[in-house]
Coordinates of C-alpha atoms and ligand atoms in Angstrom, one line a residue:
M1 CA -21.5 17.2 40.3
S2 CA -21.0 17.0 36.6
A3 CA -20.6 20.1 34.5
I4 CA -23.0 18.6 32.2
K5 CA -26.6 19.6 32.8
K6 CA -28.4 19.7 29.5
V7 CA -28.4 16.5 27.5
T8 CA -29.7 15.8 24.0
V9 CA -30.1 12.2 22.7
L10 CA -30.2 11.6 19.0
G11 CA -32.3 8.6 18.1
T12 CA -35.3 7.4 20.2
G13 CA -35.1 3.7 19.4
V14 CA -34.3 0.8 21.7
L15 CA -31.2 2.4 23.3
G16 CA -31.8 6.1 22.6
S17 CA -35.1 6.1 24.6
Q18 CA -33.5 4.3 27.5
I19 CA -30.5 6.6 27.5
A20 CA -32.8 9.7 27.5
F21 CA -35.1 8.3 30.2
Q22 CA -32.3 7.3 32.5
A23 CA -30.8 10.7 32.3
A24 CA -34.1 12.4 32.9
F25 CA -34.8 10.1 35.8
H26 CA -31.6 11.3 37.4
G27 CA -32.5 15.0 37.1
F28 CA -31.0 16.0 33.8
D29 CA -32.9 18.2 31.3
V30 CA -33.1 16.0 28.3
T31 CA -34.1 16.6 24.7
A32 CA -34.8 13.5 22.6
Y33 CA -34.4 14.1 18.9
D34 CA -35.6 11.9 16.1
I35 CA -36.2 12.4 12.4
S36 CA -39.9 12.8 12.2
E37 CA -43.0 13.6 14.3
E38 CA -44.3 10.2 13.5
I39 CA -41.4 8.5 15.1
L40 CA -41.6 10.9 18.1
E41 CA -45.1 9.6 18.7
K42 CA -43.6 6.2 19.0
A43 CA -41.0 7.6 21.3
K44 CA -43.7 8.9 23.6
A45 CA -45.0 5.4 24.0
R46 CA -41.5 4.1 24.7
F47 CA -41.1 6.7 27.4
A48 CA -44.5 5.8 28.9
Q49 CA -43.4 2.2 29.0
L50 CA -40.1 3.0 30.6
S51 CA -41.9 5.0 33.2
E52 CA -43.9 1.9 34.1
I53 CA -40.8 -0.3 34.1
Y54 CA -38.8 2.1 36.4
Q55 CA -41.8 1.7 38.9
A56 CA -42.4 -2.0 38.5
D57 CA -38.7 -3.2 38.5
S58 CA -37.5 -3.7 42.1
V59 CA -34.0 -2.7 41.0
V60 CA -35.3 0.9 40.6
A61 CA -38.5 0.8 42.5
A62 CA -39.4 4.4 41.4
T63 CA -42.3 6.1 42.9
R64 CA -45.0 7.4 40.5
E65 CA -43.9 11.0 41.4
Q66 CA -40.4 10.2 40.4
A67 CA -41.4 8.5 37.1
E68 CA -43.6 11.5 36.3
A69 CA -40.9 13.9 37.1
A70 CA -38.6 12.1 34.7
L71 CA -41.2 12.4 32.0
A72 CA -41.6 16.1 32.7
R73 CA -37.9 16.7 32.1
L74 CA -38.0 15.0 28.7
L75 CA -38.6 17.3 25.6
L76 CA -39.1 15.8 22.2
S77 CA -37.9 17.4 19.0
S78 CA -37.6 16.7 15.3
D79 CA -35.6 19.9 14.7
L80 CA -32.0 19.1 15.1
G81 CA -30.8 22.7 15.4
E82 CA -33.3 23.5 18.0
A83 CA -32.6 20.1 19.9
V84 CA -28.9 20.8 20.2
A85 CA -28.9 24.6 20.5
D86 CA -27.9 24.7 24.2
A87 CA -26.7 21.1 24.8
D88 CA -23.7 20.4 27.0
L89 CA -23.7 16.8 25.8
V90 CA -25.1 15.2 22.8
I91 CA -25.4 11.3 22.9
E92 CA -25.8 9.7 19.5
A93 CA -27.8 6.5 19.4
V94 CA -28.7 6.5 15.7
P95 CA -28.7 3.1 13.7
E96 CA -25.3 1.3 13.4
L97 CA -24.6 2.4 9.9
L98 CA -21.2 4.1 9.3
A99 CA -22.4 6.5 6.5
L100 CA -25.5 7.4 8.4
K101 CA -23.5 8.2 11.6
R102 CA -20.9 10.2 9.6
E103 CA -23.7 12.2 7.9
T104 CA -25.3 12.8 11.4
Y105 CA -22.0 14.1 12.8
T106 CA -21.5 16.4 9.8
R107 CA -24.8 18.1 10.3
L108 CA -24.4 18.1 14.1
A109 CA -20.9 19.8 13.8
A110 CA -22.5 22.8 12.0
L111 CA -25.4 23.1 14.3
A112 CA -24.1 22.5 17.9
P113 CA -22.4 25.3 19.8
A114 CA -18.6 25.0 20.5
K115 CA -19.1 24.0 24.1
T116 CA -21.1 20.8 23.3
I117 CA -19.5 17.4 24.0
F118 CA -20.5 14.6 21.5
A119 CA -20.6 11.0 22.5
T120 CA -21.4 7.9 20.4
N121 CA -23.2 4.9 21.8
S122 CA -22.0 2.7 18.9
S123 CA -21.5 -0.9 19.8
T124 CA -19.2 -1.8 16.9
L125 CA -17.6 1.3 15.5
L126 CA -14.6 3.0 17.1
P127 CA -14.9 6.7 17.8
S128 CA -11.8 7.1 15.5
D129 CA -14.1 6.0 12.6
L130 CA -16.2 9.1 13.3
K131 CA -14.0 11.8 14.9
Q132 CA -13.1 13.7 11.7
F133 CA -16.7 14.4 11.0
T134 CA -17.5 15.9 14.4
G135 CA -15.5 19.2 13.8
R136 CA -14.3 18.8 17.4
P137 CA -12.3 15.6 17.9
D138 CA -11.1 16.9 21.3
R139 CA -14.7 16.9 22.5
F140 CA -15.7 13.6 21.2
L141 CA -15.7 10.0 22.6
A142 CA -17.7 6.8 23.0
L143 CA -20.2 6.4 25.8
H144 CA -21.5 2.9 25.5
Y145 CA -24.7 1.8 27.4
A146 CA -26.0 -1.7 27.9
N147 CA -29.6 -2.7 26.9
N148 CA -32.0 -2.4 29.9
V149 CA -29.8 0.3 31.3
W150 CA -31.8 0.7 34.5
R151 CA -30.7 -2.8 35.4
F152 CA -27.5 -3.4 33.5
N153 CA -26.0 0.0 34.3
T154 CA -22.5 0.0 32.9
A155 CA -21.3 3.0 30.9
E156 CA -18.2 2.1 28.9
I157 CA -16.2 5.3 28.2
M158 CA -13.6 5.2 25.5
G159 CA -11.8 8.2 24.0
T160 CA -9.5 8.6 21.0
T161 CA -5.9 10.0 21.2
D162 CA -7.6 13.4 20.4
T163 CA -10.1 13.3 23.3
D164 CA -9.3 16.1 25.9
P165 CA -8.8 14.4 29.3
E166 CA -11.0 17.0 30.9
V167 CA -13.9 16.1 28.6
Y168 CA -13.3 12.4 29.4
R169 CA -13.5 13.2 33.1
S170 CA -16.7 15.2 32.7
V171 CA -18.4 12.3 30.9
V172 CA -17.3 10.0 33.7
E173 CA -18.9 12.3 36.2
F174 CA -22.0 12.5 34.1
A175 CA -22.2 8.7 34.0
K176 CA -22.0 8.5 37.8
A177 CA -24.6 11.3 38.2
S178 CA -27.0 9.4 35.9
G179 CA -26.9 6.2 37.9
L180 CA -24.4 4.4 35.9
V181 CA -21.1 2.6 36.7
P182 CA -18.4 4.2 34.6
I183 CA -16.1 1.7 32.9
E184 CA -13.1 3.6 31.9
L185 CA -11.1 2.3 28.9
K186 CA -7.6 3.7 28.5
K187 CA -7.4 3.0 24.8
E188 CA -9.8 2.3 21.9
K189 CA -10.7 -1.3 21.6
A190 CA -13.5 -2.8 19.4
G191 CA -16.0 -4.5 21.6
Y192 CA -15.0 -2.3 24.6
V193 CA -14.4 -4.4 27.8
L194 CA -17.7 -6.3 28.0
N195 CA -17.9 -7.7 24.4
S196 CA -14.1 -8.4 24.4
L197 CA -14.9 -10.8 27.2
L198 CA -18.3 -12.0 26.3
V199 CA -18.1 -12.7 22.6
P200 CA -15.2 -15.3 22.8
L201 CA -17.2 -17.1 25.6
L202 CA -20.4 -17.2 23.5
N203 CA -18.5 -18.3 20.4
A204 CA -16.8 -21.1 22.3
A205 CA -20.1 -22.3 23.7
A206 CA -21.6 -22.2 20.1
G207 CA -18.6 -24.3 18.9
L208 CA -19.1 -26.9 21.7
L209 CA -22.7 -27.2 20.7
V210 CA -22.4 -27.5 16.9
D211 CA -19.4 -29.9 17.2
D212 CA -21.7 -32.1 19.4
I213 CA -19.3 -32.0 22.4
A214 CA -22.0 -31.3 24.9
D215 CA -25.6 -30.2 25.1
V216 CA -26.8 -26.7 26.0
E217 CA -27.7 -27.6 29.6
T218 CA -24.3 -29.3 30.2
I219 CA -22.3 -26.4 28.8
D220 CA -24.3 -23.8 30.9
K221 CA -24.1 -26.0 34.0
T222 CA -20.3 -26.3 33.7
W223 CA -19.8 -22.6 33.5
R224 CA -22.2 -21.9 36.5
I225 CA -20.7 -24.5 38.8
A226 CA -17.1 -24.1 38.0
T227 CA -17.0 -20.3 37.9
G228 CA -19.9 -19.4 40.3
A229 CA -21.4 -17.3 37.6
P230 CA -25.2 -17.1 37.9
V231 CA -25.9 -17.9 34.2
G232 CA -24.3 -19.9 31.4
P233 CA -23.5 -18.8 27.9
F234 CA -26.8 -20.1 26.4
Q235 CA -28.8 -18.3 29.1
I236 CA -27.0 -15.2 27.9
Y237 CA -27.9 -15.9 24.3
D238 CA -31.5 -16.0 25.4
T239 CA -31.2 -12.6 27.1
V240 CA -29.4 -11.0 24.1
G241 CA -32.0 -12.4 21.8
L242 CA -31.5 -15.1 19.2
T243 CA -32.1 -12.8 16.2
T244 CA -29.1 -10.7 17.2
A245 CA -27.0 -13.9 17.7
Y246 CA -28.2 -15.1 14.2
N247 CA -27.3 -11.8 12.6
I248 CA -23.8 -11.9 14.0
A249 CA -23.2 -15.7 13.3
S250 CA -24.6 -15.7 9.8
T251 CA -22.2 -13.0 8.6
S252 CA -19.1 -14.6 10.0
P253 CA -16.9 -16.5 7.5
D254 CA -16.2 -19.2 10.2
P255 CA -17.9 -22.5 9.1
R256 CA -18.8 -23.3 12.8
S257 CA -20.5 -19.9 13.1
Q258 CA -22.4 -20.7 9.9
K259 CA -23.5 -24.1 11.4
F260 CA -24.6 -22.3 14.5
A261 CA -26.6 -19.7 12.5
A262 CA -28.4 -22.6 10.6
L263 CA -29.2 -24.3 14.0
L264 CA -30.5 -21.0 15.4
K265 CA -32.8 -20.4 12.4
E266 CA -34.2 -23.9 12.1
K267 CA -34.7 -24.9 15.6
Y268 CA -35.6 -21.5 17.1
I269 CA -36.1 -18.4 15.0
D270 CA -38.4 -20.1 12.5
K271 CA -40.5 -21.3 15.4
G272 CA -40.7 -17.9 16.9
K273 CA -38.5 -18.8 19.8
L274 CA -36.3 -15.7 20.0
G275 CA -35.2 -15.9 23.7
V276 CA -36.4 -14.3 26.9
S277 CA -38.4 -11.6 25.0
T278 CA -40.8 -14.3 23.5
G279 CA -40.8 -16.6 26.5
E280 CA -38.8 -19.3 24.8
G281 CA -35.4 -19.8 23.3
F282 CA -32.8 -22.4 24.5
Y283 CA -34.9 -22.3 27.6
T284 CA -38.5 -21.7 28.5
Y285 CA -39.3 -18.6 30.6
Ligands
NAD301 P1 -32.8 1.5 16.8 O1 -33.0 1.1 15.4 O2 -33.8 0.9 17.8 O3 -33.0 3.1 16.9 C1 -32.4 4.0 16.1 C2 -33.2 5.3 16.1 O4 -32.5 6.3 15.4 C3 -34.7 5.2 15.5 O5 -35.6 5.8 16.3 C4 -34.4 6.0 14.2 O6 -35.6 6.7 13.8 C5 -33.4 7.0 14.6 N1 -32.7 7.7 13.5 C6 -32.5 7.2 12.2 N2 -31.8 8.1 11.6 C7 -31.5 9.1 12.4 C8 -30.8 10.3 12.2 N3 -30.2 10.7 11.1 N4 -30.8 11.1 13.4 C9 -31.3 10.8 14.5 N5 -32.0 9.7 14.6 C10 -32.1 8.8 13.6 O7 -31.3 1.3 17.2 P2 -30.7 1.0 18.7 O8 -30.7 -0.5 18.9 O9 -31.3 1.9 19.7 O10 -29.2 1.3 18.4 C11 -28.7 2.7 18.3 C12 -27.2 2.7 18.6 O11 -27.0 2.1 19.9 C13 -26.4 1.8 17.7 O12 -25.1 2.6 17.5 C14 -26.1 0.6 18.5 O13 -24.9 0.0 18.2 C15 -26.1 1.1 19.9 N6 -26.4 0.1 20.9 C16 -27.5 -0.8 20.8 C17 -27.6 -1.7 21.8 C18 -28.9 -2.6 21.7 O14 -28.9 -3.6 22.5 N7 -29.9 -2.4 20.8 C19 -26.9 -1.7 22.9 C20 -25.8 -0.8 23.0 C21 -25.5 0.1 22.0

């Protein structure tokens, strides 16, 4: 069993709410912190929705009692000092803005007790970008969840050269104890393991499409039949969401990415087709 018992999650947005609920569902005492009471009201609604999802999704098939017990283990707070006062682990899931994260760690460093481990859920920043603001680089690392954590339950764990190996191990144990499959990275790497594999695949698929080499269905079919994968790259785009795909493609200097961004906007986003979440993207659901 993990030495970590009390967990505090900073940020109750898309990922923070899932991280908090997943840990509470697996028996941890969780405090969910966000910046205002108003936002915490929205968090309550997110947790109620997650409680329904954990019961309805056959992957979890939670009983009502289990879902209610998870909700009962969740405490909400808009007072950072109070939220972290006795935390063994703080998982940070605040917006992906370097300055905001640095400011958050600076405040946290002053308020959390010396025992507390800090973990960032950042998708694109390296823990080295943040470690000097934590006041405890040896007790800091990245713990990266996937969206829809109850179903896509990888936990990519990535330390810096300063991370104490014992801290790393205790976070691996925490991941296992909270129903996740720990993915242990030996070194820092932008994109972790998953996006290091996935992003080149998705970019290559976009390139084949905008260069008019093959259509969406043909590209996906090729990948499925020839590799045995259950889905092709454009089915993955639909799951990730076309707005996210657009945001990434439109900021790339690569002219093919720009062309793909324009195609996404014109044919899909402007028509409200954002992928699985809206019932239509490259495919209809
Ligand atoms: P989000 O915008 O949905 O939620 C962010 C939350 O943080 C909001 O509730 C906001 O009120 C709160 N917040 C803002 N400032 C804060 C502060 N100073 N202290 C505490 N909370 C604050 O964002 P998200 O999609 O949940 O992403 C959060 C982090 O998770 C990012 O680092 C992102 O890279 C990472 N992540 C996101 C996904 C995803 O699919 N959305 C997947 C993996 C990792």
